[in-house]
Short mmCIF file of C-alpha atoms in Angstrom, two decimals:
data_model
loop_
_atom_site.label_atom_id
_atom_site.label_comp_id
_atom_site.label_asym_id
_atom_site.label_seq_id
_atom_site.Cartn_x
_atom_site.Cartn_y
_atom_site.Cartn_z
CA MET A 90 0.00 0.00 0.00
CA PRO A 91 1.26 3.53 -0.71
CA VAL A 92 2.60 5.59 2.11
CA LEU A 93 0.10 7.91 3.91
CA ARG A 94 0.27 11.29 2.20
CA CYS A 95 -0.93 14.79 3.01
CA ALA A 96 -4.22 13.89 1.30
CA LEU A 97 -5.36 12.56 4.68
CA ALA A 98 -4.89 15.95 6.30
CA ALA A 99 -6.73 17.63 3.43
CA GLN A 100 -9.74 15.38 3.93
CA LEU A 101 -9.90 15.60 7.74
CA PRO A 102 -11.97 18.82 8.20
CA ALA A 103 -15.18 17.25 6.85
CA TRP A 104 -14.73 14.32 9.19
CA TRP A 105 -13.90 16.54 12.14
CA ALA A 106 -17.36 18.13 11.75
CA ASN A 107 -18.87 14.75 12.53
CA ALA A 108 -16.23 14.11 15.16
CA TYR A 109 -17.32 17.21 17.07
CA HIS A 110 -21.02 16.59 16.43
CA PRO A 111 -21.67 12.83 16.60
CA VAL A 112 -25.41 13.38 16.98
CA MET A 113 -25.45 14.93 13.51
CA ALA A 114 -23.74 11.84 12.22
CA VAL A 115 -26.41 9.65 13.83
CA GLN A 116 -29.18 11.70 12.20
CA HIS A 117 -27.42 11.42 8.85
CA ARG A 118 -27.12 7.68 9.19
CA SER A 119 -30.83 7.37 9.97
CA THR A 120 -31.76 8.68 6.53
CA LYS A 121 -29.00 7.17 4.40
CA GLN A 122 -27.93 3.56 4.13
CA ILE A 123 -24.23 3.14 4.96
CA ALA A 124 -22.23 0.85 2.73
CA PRO A 125 -20.33 -1.87 4.61
CA LEU A 126 -16.62 -1.36 5.10
CA SER A 127 -14.23 -3.03 2.73
CA THR A 128 -12.09 -5.84 4.08
CA ASP A 129 -9.01 -3.60 3.90
CA ALA A 130 -10.74 -0.77 5.82
CA THR A 131 -11.95 -3.15 8.52
CA ALA A 132 -8.47 -4.65 8.86
CA ALA A 133 -6.86 -1.19 9.01
CA LEU A 134 -9.22 0.02 11.72
CA ARG A 135 -8.65 -3.15 13.71
CA VAL A 136 -4.86 -2.78 13.48
CA LEU A 137 -4.93 0.89 14.52
CA ALA A 138 -7.31 0.30 17.46
CA GLU A 139 -5.28 -2.66 18.75
CA ALA A 140 -2.08 -0.60 18.51
CA LEU A 141 -3.70 2.19 20.55
CA LEU A 142 -4.25 -0.19 23.47
CA ASP A 143 -0.52 0.14 24.16
CA ASP A 144 -1.03 3.93 24.39
CA LEU A 145 -3.99 3.67 26.79
CA PRO A 146 -2.33 5.48 29.76
CA ALA A 147 -1.48 8.47 27.57
CA LEU A 148 -5.00 8.54 26.11
CA CYS A 149 -6.46 8.52 29.63
CA ASP A 150 -4.23 11.42 30.63
CA ARG A 151 -5.39 13.38 27.58
CA LEU A 152 -9.08 12.68 28.20
CA VAL A 153 -8.90 13.63 31.89
CA GLU A 154 -7.04 16.83 31.01
CA VAL A 155 -9.64 17.95 28.45
CA VAL A 156 -12.65 16.98 30.58
CA TYR A 157 -11.26 18.89 33.57
CA ALA A 158 -10.62 21.91 31.39
CA GLN A 159 -14.02 21.98 29.62
CA ILE A 160 -16.71 20.60 31.97
CA PRO A 161 -17.19 22.63 35.20
CA PRO A 162 -18.70 19.88 37.42
CA TYR A 163 -15.67 17.69 36.75
CA THR A 164 -13.33 20.64 37.31
CA SER A 165 -14.70 21.11 40.82
CA GLY A 166 -13.94 17.48 41.67
CA ARG A 167 -17.48 17.05 43.04
CA PRO A 168 -19.07 14.60 42.87
CA VAL A 169 -16.47 12.90 40.63
CA GLY A 170 -12.87 13.13 41.77
CA LYS A 171 -9.88 12.95 39.46
CA THR A 172 -8.95 9.40 40.50
CA GLU A 173 -12.47 8.15 39.76
CA LEU A 174 -12.57 10.02 36.45
CA ARG A 175 -9.29 8.42 35.36
CA ARG A 176 -10.49 4.95 36.33
CA SER A 177 -13.68 5.51 34.32
CA ALA A 178 -11.73 6.91 31.36
CA GLU A 179 -9.45 3.88 31.28
CA ALA A 180 -12.35 1.40 31.45
CA ASN A 181 -14.39 3.10 28.71
CA LEU A 182 -11.47 3.87 26.37
CA SER A 183 -10.29 0.29 26.75
CA GLY A 184 -13.79 -0.97 26.01
CA ILE A 185 -14.23 1.07 22.85
CA LEU A 186 -10.77 0.18 21.54
CA HIS A 187 -11.41 -3.51 22.20
CA LYS A 188 -14.67 -3.21 20.27
CA LEU A 189 -12.99 -1.46 17.34
CA ALA A 190 -10.16 -3.99 17.39
CA GLU A 191 -12.73 -6.82 17.61
CA LEU A 192 -10.72 -8.37 20.41
CA HIS A 193 -13.70 -9.27 22.60
CA THR A 194 -14.75 -12.91 22.65
CA ALA A 195 -17.20 -14.97 24.68
CA ALA A 196 -14.46 -15.47 27.25
CA THR A 197 -13.69 -11.76 27.66
CA LYS A 198 -15.57 -8.96 29.35
CA ASP A 199 -18.50 -7.32 27.57
CA PRO A 200 -17.09 -3.99 26.32
CA PHE A 201 -20.42 -2.31 27.21
CA ASP A 202 -20.01 -3.18 30.90
CA ALA A 203 -17.88 -0.05 31.35
CA PRO A 204 -20.40 2.52 30.00
CA ARG A 205 -23.25 0.77 31.82
CA TYR A 206 -21.36 0.96 35.11
CA THR A 207 -20.40 4.58 34.45
CA GLY A 208 -24.04 5.50 33.75
CA HIS A 209 -25.16 3.76 36.94
CA LEU A 210 -22.47 5.37 39.07
CA ARG A 211 -22.96 8.91 37.72
CA ALA A 212 -26.71 8.67 38.36
CA GLU A 213 -26.01 7.57 41.93
CA GLN A 214 -23.58 10.48 42.29
CA GLY A 215 -26.12 12.98 40.97
CA MET A 216 -23.99 14.11 38.02
CA PRO A 217 -26.30 15.56 35.31
CA LEU A 218 -26.49 13.28 32.29
CA ASP A 219 -25.70 16.07 29.82
CA PHE A 220 -22.28 16.54 31.38
CA VAL A 221 -21.59 12.80 31.40
CA LEU A 222 -22.44 12.51 27.70
CA GLN A 223 -20.31 15.58 26.98
CA ALA A 224 -17.37 13.77 28.56
CA PHE A 225 -18.11 10.75 26.36
CA ARG A 226 -18.10 12.92 23.25
CA ILE A 227 -14.71 14.26 24.30
CA GLY A 228 -13.58 10.66 24.70
CA GLY A 229 -14.72 9.98 21.14
CA ARG A 230 -12.63 12.90 19.87
CA VAL A 231 -9.60 11.66 21.81
CA VAL A 232 -9.98 8.23 20.21
CA TRP A 233 -10.38 9.75 16.74
CA GLU A 234 -7.33 12.02 17.17
CA ALA A 235 -5.29 9.05 18.36
CA LEU A 236 -6.38 6.96 15.37
CA VAL A 237 -5.38 9.75 12.97
CA ASN A 238 -1.99 10.16 14.64
CA LYS A 239 -1.44 6.42 14.69
CA ALA A 240 -2.33 6.22 10.99
CA ARG A 241 0.19 8.97 10.21
CA SER A 242 2.92 7.00 11.94
CA THR A 243 1.99 3.68 10.35
CA PRO A 244 3.81 2.85 7.11
CA ASN A 245 1.87 1.80 4.02
CA MET A 246 -1.52 3.12 5.27
CA GLU A 247 -3.90 4.53 2.67
CA PRO A 248 -5.85 7.64 3.85
CA GLU A 249 -9.14 6.36 2.45
CA LEU A 250 -9.04 3.34 4.74
CA LEU A 251 -9.14 5.43 7.93
CA LEU A 252 -11.67 7.85 6.48
CA ASP A 253 -13.92 4.94 5.53
CA GLY A 254 -13.69 3.72 9.13
CA ALA A 255 -14.68 7.08 10.71
CA THR A 256 -18.36 6.20 10.59
CA VAL A 257 -17.69 2.93 12.40
CA VAL A 258 -15.75 4.80 15.08
CA TRP A 259 -18.62 7.20 15.76
CA GLU A 260 -21.15 4.41 15.61
CA ALA A 261 -19.19 2.73 18.40
CA VAL A 262 -19.12 6.00 20.39
CA ASP A 263 -22.90 6.34 19.90
CA GLU A 264 -23.46 2.75 21.05
CA PHE A 265 -21.36 3.33 24.18
CA SER A 266 -23.20 6.62 24.85
CA SER A 267 -26.56 4.87 24.46
CA ALA A 268 -25.52 2.10 26.85
CA LEU A 269 -24.45 4.72 29.37
CA ALA A 270 -27.64 6.78 28.97
CA ASN A 271 -29.91 3.74 29.31
CA SER A 272 -28.11 2.62 32.46
CA TYR A 273 -28.23 6.17 33.83
CA HIS A 274 -32.00 6.41 33.25
CA ARG A 275 -32.65 3.01 34.84
CA THR A 276 -30.66 3.95 37.92
CA GLU A 277 -32.23 7.41 38.06
CA SER A 278 -35.71 5.87 37.95
CA GLY A 279 -34.75 3.50 40.74
CA ILE A 280 -33.44 6.40 42.83
CA GLN A 281 -36.63 8.37 42.23
CA ARG A 282 -38.77 5.41 43.31
CA ARG A 283 -36.61 4.88 46.39
CA ASP A 284 -36.77 8.58 47.32
CA ALA A 285 -40.54 8.62 46.71
CA ARG A 286 -41.02 5.65 49.07
CA ARG A 287 -38.88 7.38 51.70
CA ARG A 288 -40.95 10.59 51.39
CA GLU A 289 -44.21 8.64 51.56
CA ALA A 290 -43.07 6.75 54.68
CA THR A 291 -42.08 10.05 56.29
CA LEU A 292 -45.46 11.61 55.52
CA GLU A 293 -47.21 8.51 56.90
CA ALA A 294 -45.28 8.90 60.14
CA LEU A 295 -46.22 12.58 60.37
CA LEU A 296 -49.90 11.79 59.75
CA ASP A 297 -49.83 9.13 62.46
CA GLY A 298 -48.62 11.70 64.98
CA ARG A 299 -45.10 10.35 65.31
CA ALA A 300 -43.58 13.83 64.90
CA ASP A 301 -42.85 13.95 68.60
CA THR A 302 -39.11 14.59 68.74
CA PRO A 303 -36.92 17.37 67.33
CA SER A 304 -34.57 14.80 65.80
CA PHE A 305 -37.38 13.10 63.87
CA LEU A 306 -38.70 16.44 62.64
CA ALA A 307 -35.21 17.40 61.48
CA ARG A 308 -34.86 14.13 59.53
CA ALA A 309 -38.35 14.55 58.10
CA ALA A 310 -37.60 18.10 56.98
CA ALA A 311 -34.44 16.89 55.23
CA THR A 312 -36.27 14.01 53.53
CA LEU A 313 -39.15 16.21 52.36
CA ASP A 314 -36.88 19.18 51.60
CA VAL A 315 -38.97 21.48 53.78
CA ALA A 316 -37.49 24.60 55.36
CA PRO A 317 -38.46 25.26 59.02
CA THR A 318 -40.44 28.39 58.10
CA GLU A 319 -41.94 27.13 54.83
CA ARG A 320 -45.69 27.55 54.40
CA LEU A 321 -47.42 24.20 53.93
CA LEU A 322 -50.85 22.92 52.97
CA MET A 323 -52.57 19.57 53.51
CA VAL A 324 -55.19 18.36 51.05
CA SER A 325 -57.45 15.33 51.03
CA VAL A 326 -58.74 14.22 47.63
CA SER A 327 -61.66 12.02 46.61
CA THR A 328 -61.85 11.12 42.93
CA ASP A 329 -64.13 9.40 40.43
CA SER A 330 -61.20 8.86 38.08
CA HIS A 331 -60.79 5.33 36.79
CA ASP A 332 -57.07 5.81 36.11
CA ASP A 333 -54.89 3.20 37.75
CA ASP A 334 -52.92 5.91 39.52
CA PRO A 335 -53.91 9.55 38.96
CA VAL A 336 -51.37 10.86 41.48
CA PRO A 337 -48.39 11.28 39.07
CA GLY A 338 -50.55 13.47 36.83
CA TRP A 339 -51.69 15.56 39.79
CA MET A 340 -48.12 15.95 41.03
CA SER A 341 -46.96 17.07 37.59
CA ALA A 342 -49.82 19.58 37.24
CA LEU A 343 -49.09 21.13 40.64
CA ARG A 344 -45.34 21.15 40.05
CA SER A 345 -45.89 23.11 36.83
CA ARG A 346 -47.57 25.77 39.01
CA GLY A 347 -44.60 25.89 41.39
CA LEU A 348 -46.24 23.64 43.99
CA PRO A 349 -44.12 20.56 44.86
CA SER A 350 -46.11 17.88 46.69
CA VAL A 351 -45.82 14.53 48.45
CA TRP A 352 -48.73 12.08 48.11
CA ILE A 353 -49.93 8.91 49.81
CA SER A 354 -53.13 6.91 49.42
CA ARG A 355 -55.35 6.15 52.39
CA LEU A 356 -58.46 4.02 51.88
CA ALA A 357 -60.72 5.91 49.45
CA HIS A 358 -58.79 9.18 49.67
CA HIS A 359 -55.47 10.50 48.47
CA VAL A 360 -53.60 12.76 50.86
CA ALA A 361 -50.95 15.32 49.94
CA LEU A 362 -48.57 17.67 51.64
CA ILE A 363 -48.10 20.69 49.38
CA LEU A 364 -45.11 22.99 49.75
CA LEU A 365 -46.87 26.30 49.39
CA GLY A 366 -43.83 28.54 49.80
CA ALA A 367 -44.63 32.10 48.75
CA THR A 368 -47.59 31.04 46.56
CA PRO A 369 -50.83 32.76 47.67
CA ILE A 370 -53.47 30.34 48.91
CA ASP A 371 -55.96 31.45 46.24
CA ARG A 372 -53.49 30.56 43.47
CA ALA A 373 -52.96 27.13 45.03
CA VAL A 374 -56.73 26.61 45.20
CA THR A 375 -57.02 27.62 41.52
CA ALA A 376 -54.41 25.01 40.62
CA LEU A 377 -56.30 22.38 42.63
CA ARG A 378 -59.56 23.27 40.88
CA GLU A 379 -57.94 22.33 37.57
CA LEU A 380 -57.49 18.70 38.64
CA PRO A 381 -60.25 16.72 36.86
CA GLU A 382 -63.02 14.69 38.50
CA VAL A 383 -62.01 15.38 42.09
CA SER A 384 -63.39 16.73 45.34
CA ILE A 385 -60.70 18.27 47.53
CA GLY A 386 -60.57 19.39 51.13
CA VAL A 387 -57.92 22.00 51.92
CA SER A 388 -56.46 22.81 55.33
CA PRO A 389 -55.52 26.34 56.38
CA PRO A 390 -51.86 27.13 55.58
CA PHE A 391 -49.41 26.26 58.36
CA THR A 392 -45.68 26.12 59.08
CA GLY A 393 -43.73 23.33 60.69
CA LEU A 394 -44.06 19.60 60.06
CA ALA A 395 -45.31 19.11 63.61
CA GLY A 396 -48.62 20.52 62.37
CA VAL A 397 -49.15 17.93 59.61
CA ALA A 398 -51.46 15.62 61.59
CA ASP A 399 -53.80 18.46 62.68
CA ALA A 400 -53.78 19.97 59.18
CA HIS A 401 -54.71 16.57 57.73
CA ARG A 402 -57.74 16.37 60.03
CA PHE A 403 -58.74 19.87 58.91
CA ALA A 404 -58.43 18.83 55.24
CA GLU A 405 -60.53 15.71 55.86
CA THR A 406 -63.16 17.81 57.61
CA ALA A 407 -63.23 20.25 54.71
CA LEU A 408 -63.61 17.37 52.23
CA HIS A 409 -66.69 16.17 54.09
CA THR A 410 -68.35 19.53 53.45
CA VAL A 411 -68.46 18.78 49.70
CA PRO A 412 -71.80 17.11 48.87
CA SER A 413 -71.34 13.59 47.55
CA ASP A 414 -72.84 14.44 44.15
CA GLU A 415 -70.53 17.41 43.52
CA HIS A 416 -66.88 18.03 42.56
CA ASP A 417 -65.47 21.03 44.37
CA VAL A 418 -62.47 22.38 46.28
CA ALA A 419 -63.41 23.20 49.87
CA CYS A 420 -61.14 25.31 52.07
CA LEU A 421 -61.90 24.72 55.73
CA ASP A 422 -61.82 28.42 56.61
CA ASP A 423 -64.58 29.02 54.03
CA ARG A 424 -66.68 26.07 55.23
CA LEU A 425 -66.62 26.30 59.02
CA ILE A 426 -70.40 26.30 59.36
CA GLU A 427 -70.67 23.31 56.99
CA ALA A 428 -67.94 21.60 58.98
CA LEU A 429 -69.93 22.04 62.18
CA VAL A 430 -73.17 20.63 60.77
CA THR A 431 -71.57 17.72 58.88
CA GLY A 432 -69.79 16.73 62.07
CA ASN A 433 -73.14 16.56 63.90
CA PRO A 434 -75.71 14.98 61.52
CA GLU A 435 -78.47 14.71 64.12
CA ILE A 436 -78.13 18.39 64.97
CA ALA A 437 -78.07 19.24 61.25
CA HIS A 438 -81.36 17.39 60.67
CA ARG A 439 -82.95 19.09 63.68
CA LEU A 440 -81.73 22.50 62.54
CA VAL A 441 -83.16 22.11 59.03
CA ARG A 442 -86.47 20.81 60.34
CA LEU A 443 -86.90 23.69 62.82
CA TYR A 444 -85.96 26.55 60.50
CA LEU A 445 -86.91 25.31 57.02
CA GLY A 446 -89.44 22.54 57.66
CA GLY A 447 -92.45 24.38 56.19
CA LEU A 448 -90.58 25.14 52.97
CA LEU A 449 -89.52 21.54 52.48
CA ALA A 450 -93.15 20.40 52.37
CA LEU A 451 -93.81 22.42 49.19
CA ALA A 452 -93.75 21.11 45.63
CA PRO A 453 -90.15 20.99 44.31
CA GLU A 454 -90.43 23.94 41.92
CA GLU A 455 -92.07 26.27 44.45
CA ARG A 456 -89.70 25.12 47.18
CA GLN A 457 -86.65 25.90 45.03
CA VAL A 458 -87.91 29.41 44.23
CA LEU A 459 -88.41 30.29 47.89
CA LEU A 460 -85.13 28.72 49.03
CA SER A 461 -83.21 30.61 46.32
CA THR A 462 -84.94 33.86 47.34
CA LEU A 463 -84.07 33.29 51.00
CA ARG A 464 -80.44 32.53 50.16
CA VAL A 465 -80.04 35.62 47.94
CA TRP A 466 -81.80 37.85 50.47
CA LEU A 467 -79.51 36.69 53.28
CA GLU A 468 -76.40 37.16 51.11
CA ALA A 469 -77.61 40.68 50.29
CA GLY A 470 -77.79 41.51 53.99
CA GLY A 471 -81.58 41.70 53.93
CA SER A 472 -81.64 44.29 51.12
CA ILE A 473 -84.83 43.99 49.06
CA GLY A 474 -83.41 46.13 46.25
CA ARG A 475 -80.19 44.16 45.80
CA SER A 476 -82.11 40.90 46.05
CA ALA A 477 -84.53 42.00 43.32
CA GLN A 478 -81.61 42.93 41.06
CA LYS A 479 -79.93 39.57 41.52
CA LEU A 480 -83.16 37.61 41.11
CA PHE A 481 -84.29 39.69 38.09
CA CYS A 482 -87.68 40.41 39.57
CA HIS A 483 -89.64 43.31 41.08
CA ARG A 484 -89.07 44.45 44.66
CA ASN A 485 -92.66 43.59 45.56
CA THR A 486 -92.07 40.03 44.36
CA VAL A 487 -89.18 39.68 46.79
CA LEU A 488 -91.26 41.20 49.63
CA ASN A 489 -94.09 38.78 48.96
CA ARG A 490 -91.74 35.79 48.91
CA ILE A 491 -90.07 36.82 52.17
CA HIS A 492 -93.48 37.21 53.80
CA GLN A 493 -94.46 33.75 52.51
CA ILE A 494 -91.23 32.25 53.89
CA GLU A 495 -91.93 33.75 57.32
CA GLN A 496 -95.41 32.25 57.32
CA LEU A 497 -94.25 28.79 56.23
CA THR A 498 -91.32 28.63 58.67
CA ASP A 499 -93.00 30.49 61.53
CA ARG A 500 -89.85 32.62 61.79
CA GLN A 501 -89.41 36.39 61.91
CA LEU A 502 -86.57 37.24 59.54
CA SER A 503 -86.25 40.66 61.11
CA SER A 504 -85.01 38.79 64.20
CA GLY A 505 -81.25 38.32 64.31
CA ALA A 506 -81.52 34.85 65.88
CA ASP A 507 -84.05 33.58 63.32
CA ARG A 508 -82.02 35.05 60.47
CA ILE A 509 -78.85 33.31 61.68
CA GLY A 510 -80.76 30.05 62.21
CA CYS A 511 -82.14 30.14 58.65
CA ALA A 512 -78.69 30.93 57.22
CA VAL A 513 -77.09 27.98 59.04
CA ALA A 514 -79.98 25.68 58.07
CA LEU A 515 -79.47 26.60 54.40
CA ARG A 516 -75.81 25.60 54.74
CA ALA A 517 -76.81 22.30 56.35
CA LEU A 518 -79.55 21.48 53.83
CA PRO A 519 -77.37 19.85 51.10
CA PHE A 520 -75.93 17.40 53.60
CA VAL A 521 -79.30 16.53 55.12
CA ASN A 522 -80.68 15.80 51.66
CA SER A 523 -77.72 13.61 50.75
#
């Protein structure tokens, strides 16, 4: 074969574009069939890769040097120290050279063990995947540079043979990167499941009232990533959804509104601790209202994980104020009267019978008209004019209806006590009916 000439150097720039952007090369390969390498090109690439195994320590030094210079997380030495980086570089460079040299056999190690282990370890260490893949791309460039230099120093090497093998080199780099990424994602998913179970167990302990020591509360705050002064919210959710597990969707929806949450399932309800932070309570309630097919009870905001158990009881109480045939978000502070009557069903029935009994004996259509008039009149503070405007009727119509209500209920609505009794009875009515 003729001696390698300067033609190789003249043809390198086009290949360096792919060398620096292997993803572009992958996209190109996906739309164009690549012709198989000739026997000579395959043999040349095998010879060059096998020869580079003798230069492995120098290649590792080069890779570590470039990675430390170009990727800030590696430069800091946290979480990956220089010794660990060099060990990883040696394992992965050795693996890719063995693959290119076709030296692996059934009796030798799988060359993809190294990238799989690296992906697993970096996920455990919390190194972002983008930086890990960037280091792998640098490793690919180091291998390519070394192949070019080795070809230059090898007698009787035709330039076309190495250039033909460039695609194979980057295919190998892509395969190693894919093995690493897949392993990283598997490990990351496992870590997320493990952390989720730990958070759920911590929330269970808080709900069961086991937040009785400062040391436990400190560990719980670390596990849930809750600052001592952070505003929190407990919610209890009942759903008609037939999804196997609607919680991930709810978590994602709330997270998109800046509301991280931890969820557990208890009997027929789902329970969540929401990290409210600086988010106003009305914005959090708006986000909760967007969850489909749910009824939600919401506790008052609180600080300190020691208050989780009490806040959960408040959220459960608020949930019980939502009639069973409705979907709504009920904040306890807005439903205190409903909370009182739903907690005492016998008293609620007695209250409705005493203050609204005569109205309930009417035909449904007439009963609804008078109940709506009473409700609007009470909300208007007893104003006939405002009630008439809201009901779209004449003032005299409202006066006549109020007089009829007084006769049917045997109550004087000019009396403060009777007015309060009727207002509370109206709040209790949906729960008595259900």
